mmCIF file of C-alpha atoms in Angstrom:
data_model
loop_
_atom_site.group_PDB
_atom_site.id
_atom_site.type_symbol
_atom_site.label_atom_id
_atom_site.label_comp_id
_atom_site.label_asym_id
_atom_site.label_seq_id
_atom_site.Cartn_x
_atom_site.Cartn_y
_atom_site.Cartn_z
ATOM 1 C CA MET Q 7 0.000 0.000 0.000
ATOM 2 C CA THR Q 8 1.520 3.313 -1.078
ATOM 3 C CA GLU Q 9 1.763 6.342 1.195
ATOM 4 C CA GLN Q 10 -0.791 8.253 -0.885
ATOM 5 C CA LEU Q 11 -3.301 5.409 -0.642
ATOM 6 C CA ARG Q 12 -2.808 5.203 3.125
ATOM 7 C CA GLU Q 13 -3.520 8.920 3.431
ATOM 8 C CA ASN Q 14 -6.636 8.833 1.216
ATOM 9 C CA TYR Q 15 -7.947 5.368 1.947
ATOM 10 C CA PHE Q 16 -11.147 6.670 3.596
ATOM 11 C CA LEU Q 17 -11.928 8.795 0.550
ATOM 12 C CA ALA Q 18 -11.704 5.635 -1.568
ATOM 13 C CA VAL Q 19 -13.977 3.823 0.910
ATOM 14 C CA ARG Q 20 -16.585 6.587 0.794
ATOM 15 C CA ILE Q 21 -16.597 6.788 -3.010
ATOM 16 C CA SER Q 22 -16.944 3.009 -3.114
ATOM 17 C CA LEU Q 23 -19.922 3.242 -0.742
ATOM 18 C CA VAL Q 24 -21.580 5.830 -3.010
ATOM 19 C CA LEU Q 25 -21.128 3.597 -6.060
ATOM 20 C CA ILE Q 26 -22.384 0.516 -4.244
ATOM 21 C CA LEU Q 27 -25.489 2.312 -2.990
ATOM 22 C CA GLU Q 28 -26.219 3.760 -6.424
ATOM 23 C CA VAL Q 29 -25.844 0.361 -8.118
ATOM 24 C CA TYR Q 30 -28.074 -1.193 -5.481
ATOM 25 C CA ILE Q 31 -30.742 1.474 -5.985
ATOM 26 C CA VAL Q 32 -30.578 1.324 -9.789
ATOM 27 C CA LEU Q 33 -30.814 -2.443 -9.816
ATOM 28 C CA SER Q 34 -33.856 -2.437 -7.546
ATOM 29 C CA GLN Q 35 -36.993 -3.291 -9.452
ATOM 30 C CA PHE Q 36 -38.732 0.056 -9.062
ATOM 31 C CA ILE Q 37 -35.834 2.180 -10.331
ATOM 32 C CA LEU Q 38 -34.848 -0.280 -13.062
ATOM 33 C CA ILE Q 39 -38.233 0.229 -14.763
ATOM 34 C CA LYS Q 40 -37.917 4.018 -14.634
ATOM 35 C CA ALA Q 41 -34.174 4.140 -15.336
ATOM 36 C CA SER Q 42 -33.139 6.500 -18.083
ATOM 37 C CA ALA Q 43 -30.179 8.458 -19.303
ATOM 38 C CA GLY Q 44 -31.232 11.379 -17.088
ATOM 39 C CA VAL Q 45 -31.223 9.220 -13.967
ATOM 40 C CA LEU Q 46 -27.767 7.832 -14.779
ATOM 41 C CA LEU Q 47 -26.514 11.369 -15.432
ATOM 42 C CA LEU Q 48 -27.778 12.562 -12.040
ATOM 43 C CA LEU Q 49 -26.119 9.604 -10.332
ATOM 44 C CA ALA Q 50 -22.846 10.276 -12.149
ATOM 45 C CA LEU Q 51 -22.953 13.942 -11.162
ATOM 46 C CA PHE Q 52 -23.618 12.915 -7.559
ATOM 47 C CA VAL Q 53 -20.539 10.669 -7.544
ATOM 48 C CA GLY Q 54 -18.464 13.403 -9.186
ATOM 49 C CA THR Q 55 -19.396 16.068 -6.625
ATOM 50 C CA MET Q 56 -18.767 13.636 -3.742
ATOM 51 C CA ALA Q 57 -15.282 12.901 -5.051
ATOM 52 C CA ALA Q 58 -14.408 16.459 -6.090
ATOM 53 C CA LYS Q 59 -15.223 18.014 -2.730
ATOM 54 C CA GLU Q 60 -12.412 16.025 -1.121
ATOM 55 C CA LEU Q 61 -9.849 17.358 -3.580
ATOM 56 C CA THR Q 62 -10.490 21.071 -3.193
ATOM 57 C CA THR Q 63 -10.248 23.853 -0.590
ATOM 58 C CA GLN Q 64 -12.387 24.091 2.545
ATOM 59 C CA SER Q 65 -14.680 26.829 1.176
ATOM 60 C CA LYS Q 66 -15.266 25.097 -2.164
ATOM 61 C CA ARG Q 67 -15.811 21.805 -0.356
ATOM 62 C CA TRP Q 68 -18.969 23.152 1.290
ATOM 63 C CA ILE Q 69 -20.205 24.453 -2.076
ATOM 64 C CA LEU Q 70 -19.798 21.009 -3.658
ATOM 65 C CA PHE Q 71 -21.381 19.421 -0.600
ATOM 66 C CA GLY Q 72 -24.398 21.713 -1.040
ATOM 67 C CA LEU Q 73 -24.525 20.734 -4.741
ATOM 68 C CA SER Q 74 -24.529 17.052 -3.701
ATOM 69 C CA ILE Q 75 -27.506 17.740 -1.399
ATOM 70 C CA LEU Q 76 -29.302 19.532 -4.258
ATOM 71 C CA LEU Q 77 -28.765 16.601 -6.632
ATOM 72 C CA TRP Q 78 -30.006 14.191 -3.977
ATOM 73 C CA MET Q 79 -33.179 16.245 -3.410
ATOM 74 C CA VAL Q 80 -33.849 16.294 -7.169
ATOM 75 C CA MET Q 81 -33.515 12.487 -7.311
ATOM 76 C CA LEU Q 82 -35.624 12.081 -4.165
ATOM 77 C CA VAL Q 83 -38.458 14.249 -5.496
ATOM 78 C CA THR Q 84 -38.455 12.980 -9.084
ATOM 79 C CA LEU Q 85 -37.560 9.301 -8.630
ATOM 80 C CA GLY Q 86 -38.804 8.267 -5.188
ATOM 81 C CA LYS Q 87 -37.890 7.503 -1.606
ATOM 82 C CA GLU Q 88 -35.428 4.768 -2.611
ATOM 83 C CA PHE Q 89 -32.839 7.546 -2.772
ATOM 84 C CA LEU Q 90 -33.144 8.014 0.993
ATOM 85 C CA LEU Q 91 -30.016 5.843 1.281
ATOM 86 C CA LEU Q 92 -27.972 8.501 -0.495
ATOM 87 C CA GLY Q 93 -29.414 11.078 1.912
ATOM 88 C CA ILE Q 94 -28.295 8.969 4.861
ATOM 89 C CA LEU Q 95 -24.817 8.850 3.338
ATOM 90 C CA LEU Q 96 -24.883 12.668 3.007
ATOM 91 C CA CYS Q 97 -25.807 12.924 6.685
ATOM 92 C CA TYR Q 98 -22.716 10.975 7.629
ATOM 93 C CA GLU Q 99 -20.634 13.180 5.329
ATOM 94 C CA GLY Q 100 -21.903 16.273 7.138
ATOM 95 C CA ILE Q 101 -21.205 14.671 10.522
ATOM 96 C CA LEU Q 102 -17.697 13.789 9.285
ATOM 97 C CA TYR Q 103 -16.947 17.462 8.573
ATOM 98 C CA ARG Q 104 -18.448 18.837 11.788
ATOM 99 C CA LYS Q 105 -17.168 16.016 14.063
ATOM 100 C CA PRO Q 106 -19.797 16.344 16.850
ATOM 101 C CA GLY Q 107 -20.392 13.785 19.625
ATOM 102 C CA LEU Q 108 -20.948 10.047 19.191
ATOM 103 C CA LEU Q 109 -24.756 10.259 19.469
ATOM 104 C CA TRP Q 110 -24.954 12.268 16.251
ATOM 105 C CA TYR Q 111 -23.881 9.185 14.304
ATOM 106 C CA PHE Q 112 -27.191 7.493 15.191
ATOM 107 C CA ILE Q 113 -29.450 10.367 14.034
ATOM 108 C CA PRO Q 114 -29.566 9.013 10.421
ATOM 109 C CA LEU Q 115 -31.408 5.989 11.853
ATOM 110 C CA VAL Q 116 -34.444 8.252 12.101
ATOM 111 C CA ILE Q 117 -34.268 8.842 8.325
ATOM 112 C CA ALA Q 118 -33.934 5.074 7.800
ATOM 113 C CA CYS Q 119 -37.343 4.605 9.429
ATOM 114 C CA VAL Q 120 -39.084 6.377 6.504
ATOM 115 C CA PRO Q 121 -40.958 3.682 4.475
ATOM 116 C CA SER Q 122 -39.813 2.928 0.914
ATOM 117 C CA ASN Q 123 -39.851 0.047 -1.573
ATOM 118 C CA ILE Q 124 -36.428 -1.031 -0.320
ATOM 119 C CA GLY Q 125 -37.820 -1.788 3.130
ATOM 120 C CA ILE Q 126 -37.208 -0.237 6.531
ATOM 121 C CA SER Q 127 -35.227 -3.231 7.808
ATOM 122 C CA VAL Q 128 -32.803 -3.075 4.872
ATOM 123 C CA GLN Q 129 -32.454 0.698 5.285
ATOM 124 C CA MET Q 130 -31.741 0.266 8.995
ATOM 125 C CA MET Q 131 -29.098 -2.408 8.320
ATOM 126 C CA ILE Q 132 -27.371 -0.247 5.698
ATOM 127 C CA THR Q 133 -27.512 2.795 8.020
ATOM 128 C CA LEU Q 134 -25.973 0.825 10.900
ATOM 129 C CA PHE Q 135 -23.293 -0.444 8.529
ATOM 130 C CA LEU Q 136 -22.474 3.142 7.491
ATOM 131 C CA ALA Q 137 -22.471 4.242 11.144
ATOM 132 C CA VAL Q 138 -19.934 1.549 12.028
ATOM 133 C CA ILE Q 139 -17.669 2.584 9.138
ATOM 134 C CA TYR Q 140 -17.742 6.311 9.967
ATOM 135 C CA ILE Q 141 -17.459 5.774 13.741
ATOM 136 C CA GLN Q 142 -14.508 3.440 13.222
ATOM 137 C CA HIS Q 143 -12.745 6.045 11.100
ATOM 138 C CA ASP Q 144 -13.475 9.066 13.303
ATOM 139 C CA PHE Q 145 -12.907 7.508 16.732
ATOM 140 C CA ILE Q 146 -10.406 4.708 16.070
ATOM 141 C CA VAL Q 147 -8.442 5.322 12.887
ATOM 142 C CA GLU Q 148 -8.152 9.089 13.379
ATOM 143 C CA SER Q 149 -7.220 8.585 17.014
ATOM 144 C CA TYR Q 150 -4.505 6.137 15.943
ATOM 145 C CA ARG Q 151 -3.262 8.591 13.312
ATOM 146 C CA LYS Q 152 -3.174 11.386 15.860
ATOM 147 C CA GLN Q 153 -1.255 9.207 18.318
ATOM 148 C CA THR Q 154 1.164 8.132 15.563
ATOM 149 C CA LYS Q 155 1.765 11.767 14.636
ATOM 150 C CA GLU Q 156 2.367 12.688 18.278
ATOM 151 C CA ASP Q 157 4.766 9.751 18.653
ATOM 152 C CA MET Q 158 6.591 10.850 15.511
ATOM 153 C CA LEU Q 159 6.914 14.406 16.830
ATOM 154 C CA LEU Q 160 8.084 13.064 20.185
ATOM 155 C CA GLU Q 161 10.648 10.877 18.425
ATOM 156 C CA GLN Q 162 11.893 13.854 16.442
ATOM 157 C CA ASP Q 163 12.164 15.892 19.657
ATOM 158 C CA LEU Q 164 14.103 13.074 21.312
ATOM 159 C CA LYS Q 165 16.434 12.782 18.320
ATOM 160 C CA HIS Q 166 16.938 16.542 18.356
ATOM 161 C CA SER Q 167 17.600 16.450 22.093
ATOM 162 C CA MET Q 168 20.066 13.574 21.666
ATOM 163 C CA TYR Q 169 21.786 15.456 18.859
ATOM 164 C CA GLU Q 170 22.081 18.553 21.049
ATOM 165 C CA LYS Q 171 23.463 16.531 23.956
ATOM 166 C CA GLU Q 172 25.923 14.790 21.655
ATOM 167 C CA HIS Q 173 26.953 18.158 20.257
ATOM 168 C CA GLU Q 174 27.382 19.515 23.796
ATOM 169 C CA MET Q 175 29.468 16.480 24.733
ATOM 170 C CA GLN Q 176 31.674 16.945 21.670
ATOM 171 C CA GLU Q 177 32.101 20.614 22.509
ATOM 172 C CA THR Q 178 33.008 19.669 26.082
ATOM 173 C CA VAL Q 179 35.597 17.196 24.855
ATOM 174 C CA ARG Q 180 37.013 19.779 22.450
ATOM 175 C CA ARG Q 181 37.237 22.335 25.258
ATOM 176 C CA GLU Q 182 38.946 19.844 27.541
ATOM 177 C CA LEU Q 183 41.406 18.893 24.824
ATOM 178 C CA TRP Q 184 42.060 22.554 24.112
ATOM 179 C CA MET Q 185 42.593 23.212 27.815
ATOM 180 C CA ALA Q 186 44.917 20.201 28.032
ATOM 181 C CA GLU Q 187 46.924 21.430 25.057
ATOM 182 C CA ASN Q 188 47.070 24.907 26.549
ATOM 183 C CA GLN Q 189 48.201 23.413 29.835
ATOM 184 C CA VAL Q 190 50.968 21.516 28.037
ATOM 185 C CA LEU Q 191 52.062 24.734 26.302
ATOM 186 C CA GLU Q 192 51.981 26.621 29.572
ATOM 187 C CA GLU Q 193 54.045 23.900 31.228
ATOM 188 C CA ARG Q 194 56.556 24.035 28.376
ATOM 189 C CA THR Q 195 56.768 27.819 28.691
ATOM 190 C CA GLN Q 196 57.144 27.551 32.438
ATOM 191 C CA LEU Q 197 59.831 24.880 31.987
ATOM 192 C CA ALA Q 198 61.737 27.079 29.525
ATOM 193 C CA GLN Q 199 61.494 30.062 31.864
ATOM 194 C CA THR Q 200 62.613 27.968 34.837
ATOM 195 C CA LEU Q 201 65.581 26.584 32.931
ATOM 196 C CA HIS Q 202 66.516 30.107 31.895
ATOM 197 C CA ASP Q 203 66.193 31.514 35.399
ATOM 198 C CA LYS Q 204 67.908 28.631 37.159
ATOM 199 C CA LEU Q 205 70.659 27.796 34.678
ATOM 200 C CA GLY Q 206 71.195 30.934 32.651
ATOM 201 C CA HIS Q 207 73.334 32.724 35.239
ATOM 202 C CA ASN Q 208 75.034 29.472 36.203
ATOM 203 C CA ILE Q 209 76.171 28.728 32.656
ATOM 204 C CA ASN Q 210 77.106 32.351 31.939
ATOM 205 C CA GLY Q 211 79.233 32.413 35.127
ATOM 206 C CA SER Q 212 80.947 29.211 34.065
ATOM 207 C CA VAL Q 213 81.735 30.687 30.657
ATOM 208 C CA TYR Q 214 83.231 33.828 32.228
ATOM 209 C CA GLN Q 215 85.364 31.730 34.565
ATOM 210 C CA LEU Q 216 86.646 29.608 31.696
ATOM 211 C CA GLU Q 217 87.529 32.775 29.790
ATOM 212 C CA ALA Q 218 89.468 33.985 32.825
ATOM 213 C CA VAL Q 219 91.235 30.610 33.151
ATOM 214 C CA LYS Q 220 92.347 30.849 29.551
ATOM 215 C CA VAL Q 221 94.054 34.177 30.334
ATOM 216 C CA ILE Q 222 95.869 33.174 33.563
ATOM 217 C CA MET Q 223 96.429 29.503 32.843
ATOM 218 C CA GLU Q 224 100.178 29.807 32.131
ATOM 219 C CA ARG Q 225 100.980 32.459 34.761
ATOM 220 C CA GLU Q 226 98.910 31.034 37.652
ATOM 221 C CA PRO Q 227 98.370 27.291 37.068
ATOM 222 C CA GLU Q 228 97.281 26.608 40.657
ATOM 223 C CA THR Q 229 94.632 29.303 40.590
ATOM 224 C CA SER Q 230 93.538 28.130 37.148
ATOM 225 C CA GLY Q 231 93.082 24.579 38.424
ATOM 226 C CA LYS Q 232 90.914 25.777 41.280
ATOM 227 C CA MET Q 233 88.792 27.852 38.904
ATOM 228 C CA ILE Q 234 88.345 24.900 36.543
ATOM 229 C CA GLN Q 235 87.251 22.696 39.445
ATOM 230 C CA ALA Q 236 84.790 25.396 40.505
ATOM 231 C CA VAL Q 237 83.346 25.443 36.974
ATOM 232 C CA ILE Q 238 83.057 21.642 37.015
ATOM 233 C CA ASP Q 239 81.253 21.751 40.371
ATOM 234 C CA GLN Q 240 78.975 24.521 39.128
ATOM 235 C CA LEU Q 241 78.066 22.591 35.980
ATOM 236 C CA ARG Q 242 77.386 19.455 38.017
ATOM 237 C CA THR Q 243 75.110 21.481 40.246
ATOM 238 C CA GLY Q 244 73.385 22.777 37.120
ATOM 239 C CA MET Q 245 72.858 19.191 35.849
ATOM 240 C CA ASP Q 246 71.344 18.226 39.187
ATOM 241 C CA GLU Q 247 68.999 21.225 38.953
ATOM 242 C CA ILE Q 248 67.981 20.197 35.403
ATOM 243 C CA ARG Q 249 67.137 16.693 36.585
ATOM 244 C CA ALA Q 250 65.158 18.059 39.530
ATOM 245 C CA ILE Q 251 63.244 20.466 37.284
ATOM 246 C CA LEU Q 252 62.434 17.763 34.738
ATOM 247 C CA ARG Q 253 61.247 15.383 37.451
ATOM 248 C CA LYS Q 254 59.021 18.114 38.848
ATOM 249 C CA GLU Q 255 57.647 19.452 35.564
ATOM 250 C CA ARG Q 256 57.241 16.190 33.634
ATOM 251 C CA PRO Q 257 53.521 15.200 33.459
ATOM 252 C CA GLU Q 258 52.550 11.738 34.602
ATOM 253 C CA LYS Q 259 52.622 9.138 31.852
ATOM 254 C CA TYR Q 260 49.050 7.940 32.309
ATOM 255 C CA LYS Q 261 47.715 11.494 31.892
ATOM 256 C CA LEU Q 262 49.511 11.801 28.565
ATOM 257 C CA ALA Q 263 48.109 8.401 27.539
ATOM 258 C CA ILE Q 264 44.545 9.542 28.333
ATOM 259 C CA ILE Q 265 45.079 12.739 26.329
ATOM 260 C CA GLN Q 266 46.305 10.686 23.361
ATOM 261 C CA LEU Q 267 43.298 8.349 23.561
ATOM 262 C CA GLU Q 268 40.927 11.326 23.801
ATOM 263 C CA LYS Q 269 42.578 12.819 20.719
ATOM 264 C CA LEU Q 270 42.059 9.489 18.950
ATOM 265 C CA CYS Q 271 38.354 9.655 19.838
ATOM 266 C CA GLU Q 272 38.200 13.236 18.584
ATOM 267 C CA GLU Q 273 39.750 12.197 15.258
ATOM 268 C CA CYS Q 274 37.047 9.517 14.923
ATOM 269 C CA ARG Q 275 34.301 12.070 15.650
ATOM 270 C CA GLN Q 276 35.715 14.375 12.987
ATOM 271 C CA LYS Q 277 35.215 11.491 10.519
ATOM 272 C CA GLY Q 278 31.572 11.096 11.558
ATOM 273 C CA ILE Q 279 32.142 8.146 13.915
ATOM 274 C CA GLU Q 280 30.740 8.354 17.439
ATOM 275 C CA ALA Q 281 33.623 7.555 19.801
ATOM 276 C CA ALA Q 282 34.014 7.571 23.582
ATOM 277 C CA LEU Q 283 36.622 6.642 26.196
ATOM 278 C CA VAL Q 284 35.594 5.266 29.607
ATOM 279 C CA THR Q 285 38.115 4.648 32.415
ATOM 280 C CA GLU Q 286 37.626 2.994 35.815
ATOM 281 C CA GLY Q 287 40.067 2.536 38.658
ATOM 282 C CA ASP Q 288 43.412 4.129 39.530
ATOM 283 C CA LEU Q 289 45.278 4.632 36.256
ATOM 284 C CA SER Q 290 48.407 5.754 38.089
ATOM 285 C CA LYS Q 291 48.992 2.073 39.000
ATOM 286 C CA VAL Q 292 49.355 1.105 35.330
ATOM 287 C CA PRO Q 293 53.029 0.677 34.323
ATOM 288 C CA GLU Q 294 54.339 2.826 31.474
ATOM 289 C CA LYS Q 295 54.979 -0.246 29.326
ATOM 290 C CA TYR Q 296 51.317 -1.269 29.679
ATOM 291 C CA LEU Q 297 50.199 2.226 28.686
ATOM 292 C CA GLU Q 298 52.340 1.991 25.554
ATOM 293 C CA ILE Q 299 50.795 -1.407 24.715
ATOM 294 C CA ILE Q 300 47.279 -0.051 25.238
ATOM 295 C CA LEU Q 301 48.014 2.989 23.063
ATOM 296 C CA ASP Q 302 49.605 1.003 20.230
ATOM 297 C CA ASN Q 303 46.850 -1.640 20.202
ATOM 298 C CA ALA Q 304 44.118 1.025 20.448
ATOM 299 C CA TYR Q 305 45.497 2.836 17.405
ATOM 300 C CA GLU Q 306 45.675 -0.462 15.497
ATOM 301 C CA ALA Q 307 42.135 -1.536 16.503
ATOM 302 C CA VAL Q 308 40.586 1.846 15.667
ATOM 303 C CA SER Q 309 42.415 1.920 12.340
ATOM 304 C CA ASN Q 310 41.011 -1.528 11.456
ATOM 305 C CA SER Q 311 37.488 -0.462 12.494
ATOM 306 C CA LEU Q 312 37.630 2.622 10.271
ATOM 307 C CA LYS Q 313 39.027 0.667 7.322
ATOM 308 C CA TYR Q 314 37.003 -2.546 7.353
ATOM 309 C CA ALA Q 315 34.084 -2.498 9.825
ATOM 310 C CA GLY Q 316 31.835 0.180 8.298
ATOM 311 C CA CYS Q 317 30.927 1.173 11.848
ATOM 312 C CA THR Q 318 29.235 4.274 13.249
ATOM 313 C CA LYS Q 319 30.352 3.894 16.863
ATOM 314 C CA ILE Q 320 33.590 2.986 18.677
ATOM 315 C CA ASP Q 321 33.935 2.472 22.431
ATOM 316 C CA MET Q 322 37.209 2.279 24.382
ATOM 317 C CA LYS Q 323 37.186 1.080 27.994
ATOM 318 C CA ILE Q 324 40.058 0.756 30.498
ATOM 319 C CA HIS Q 325 39.326 -0.916 33.848
ATOM 320 C CA VAL Q 326 42.117 -1.047 36.450
ATOM 321 C CA MET Q 327 41.551 -3.771 39.064
ATOM 322 C CA ASN Q 328 43.706 -5.055 41.910
ATOM 323 C CA GLN Q 329 45.843 -7.475 39.910
ATOM 324 C CA ILE Q 330 44.861 -6.928 36.312
ATOM 325 C CA VAL Q 331 44.179 -4.215 33.739
ATOM 326 C CA ARG Q 332 41.328 -4.912 31.346
ATOM 327 C CA CYS Q 333 41.093 -2.910 28.139
ATOM 328 C CA SER Q 334 38.568 -3.292 25.316
ATOM 329 C CA ILE Q 335 38.082 -1.533 21.995
ATOM 330 C CA SER Q 336 34.760 -2.333 20.308
ATOM 331 C CA ASP Q 337 32.762 -1.136 17.293
ATOM 332 C CA ASN Q 338 29.237 -1.731 15.981
ATOM 333 C CA GLY Q 339 30.348 -2.636 12.471
ATOM 334 C CA ALA Q 340 29.997 -5.749 10.343
ATOM 335 C CA GLY Q 341 32.115 -7.982 12.581
ATOM 336 C CA CYS Q 342 33.734 -11.195 11.407
ATOM 337 C CA THR Q 343 33.717 -14.870 12.342
ATOM 338 C CA GLU Q 344 37.384 -15.560 11.561
ATOM 339 C CA VAL Q 345 40.322 -13.316 12.450
ATOM 340 C CA VAL Q 346 43.233 -13.373 10.003
ATOM 341 C CA ASP Q 347 46.588 -12.533 11.591
ATOM 342 C CA GLY Q 348 48.121 -9.830 9.426
ATOM 343 C CA MET Q 349 50.908 -7.507 10.438
ATOM 344 C CA GLY Q 350 48.625 -5.432 12.661
ATOM 345 C CA ILE Q 351 46.998 -8.328 14.538
ATOM 346 C CA SER Q 352 50.348 -10.117 14.909
ATOM 347 C CA GLY Q 353 51.872 -6.962 16.378
ATOM 348 C CA MET Q 354 49.011 -6.707 18.885
ATOM 349 C CA ARG Q 355 49.475 -10.340 19.905
ATOM 350 C CA TYR Q 356 53.248 -9.900 20.304
ATOM 351 C CA ARG Q 357 52.943 -6.789 22.467
ATOM 352 C CA VAL Q 358 50.408 -8.389 24.823
ATOM 353 C CA ARG Q 359 52.240 -11.734 24.970
ATOM 354 C CA ASP Q 360 55.476 -9.911 25.816
ATOM 355 C CA VAL Q 361 54.025 -8.932 29.234
ATOM 356 C CA ASN Q 362 52.302 -12.316 29.786
ATOM 357 C CA GLY Q 363 48.944 -10.822 28.950
ATOM 358 C CA VAL Q 364 45.932 -12.290 27.110
ATOM 359 C CA LEU Q 365 44.501 -10.962 23.841
ATOM 360 C CA SER Q 366 41.124 -12.096 22.487
ATOM 361 C CA PHE Q 367 38.680 -11.070 19.767
ATOM 362 C CA ASN Q 368 34.884 -11.189 19.443
ATOM 363 C CA GLY Q 369 33.271 -10.617 16.055
ATOM 364 C CA GLU Q 370 29.688 -11.818 16.628
ATOM 365 C CA THR Q 371 28.117 -8.378 17.127
ATOM 366 C CA GLY Q 372 30.463 -5.812 15.689
ATOM 367 C CA PHE Q 373 34.119 -6.402 16.546
ATOM 368 C CA THR Q 374 35.787 -6.243 19.971
ATOM 369 C CA VAL Q 375 39.446 -6.420 20.980
ATOM 370 C CA ASN Q 376 39.960 -7.504 24.602
ATOM 371 C CA MET Q 377 43.268 -7.185 26.471
ATOM 372 C CA LEU Q 378 44.055 -8.550 29.954
ATOM 373 C CA LEU Q 379 47.360 -7.308 31.366
ATOM 374 C CA PRO Q 380 48.544 -8.632 34.770
ATOM 375 C CA LEU Q 381 49.801 -6.115 37.331
#
């Protein structure tokens, strides 16, 4: 059933009812004797006005409806009471436009009680049949359509709300990444300034002393030796200060790993793939070597998902427990039943095996890479 037919099915039902009633009336014995070209023309005009009023504007619809009533009155007066059935149908058409209460749908039963050659019982049965059809449409089908429309609007609102929340989340991630990058730049600037402040004078003093040693080296060898030793001690002190500064300023490895994974998620989102990173537990307990394995395998898994899976979503999860680190990278793509060990998969297996870990794959629903790394 096409969309247009679904929208206009009740119009087709009503036109079919008009045709059926007209054929029934014409084929009745009384009308068949008196049938003529004029009668058939009136019936055709009646059908035409009934159909045309549904395909025009609201104001013209009432004009055509009035013309239908006029044609029915002409047939009723000139041809007999058998055309009461068409009048009953017109009553239901008027009720359909006005949409009053349920009791109005039983008023045409009064018209069905008017005697005619068709018989009151037949007229009552046909009227009840029409009442059921119109009541079903107005109180059941229309109610269902209204509910469907409301559900569709609600679904659109939910989708819009989800889109806005997703957009807000992406903006939050971008801001956090921007803040992290700014923090890294600030730390680099601070490190450069600290190195300059702490070591600049130290190194310059050492240079001046060496210049002085060069001048007095032959004349005062003992003094020159002492000055050279002082420069050596000063430079050693400077090296100790550099190490102390670097230990203080260097960010923790796991924080850099999280930033890199977040950047990987952001790159996926820029390609239209929904991506998210979820972490649980104390990441500071994860050894640096494990973080490198997780990063390398995550890049490989995400690259494979983008190339082969045809996915729209990628999830990365890291769960730090007491004696094990569990990491999974999953997508909602096509999946696969058999994993072929190419260079990428072999590299992932080697890295995990090197720390006595376990690597497994699941391709039943999408594709998932699972890593278990013992602490």
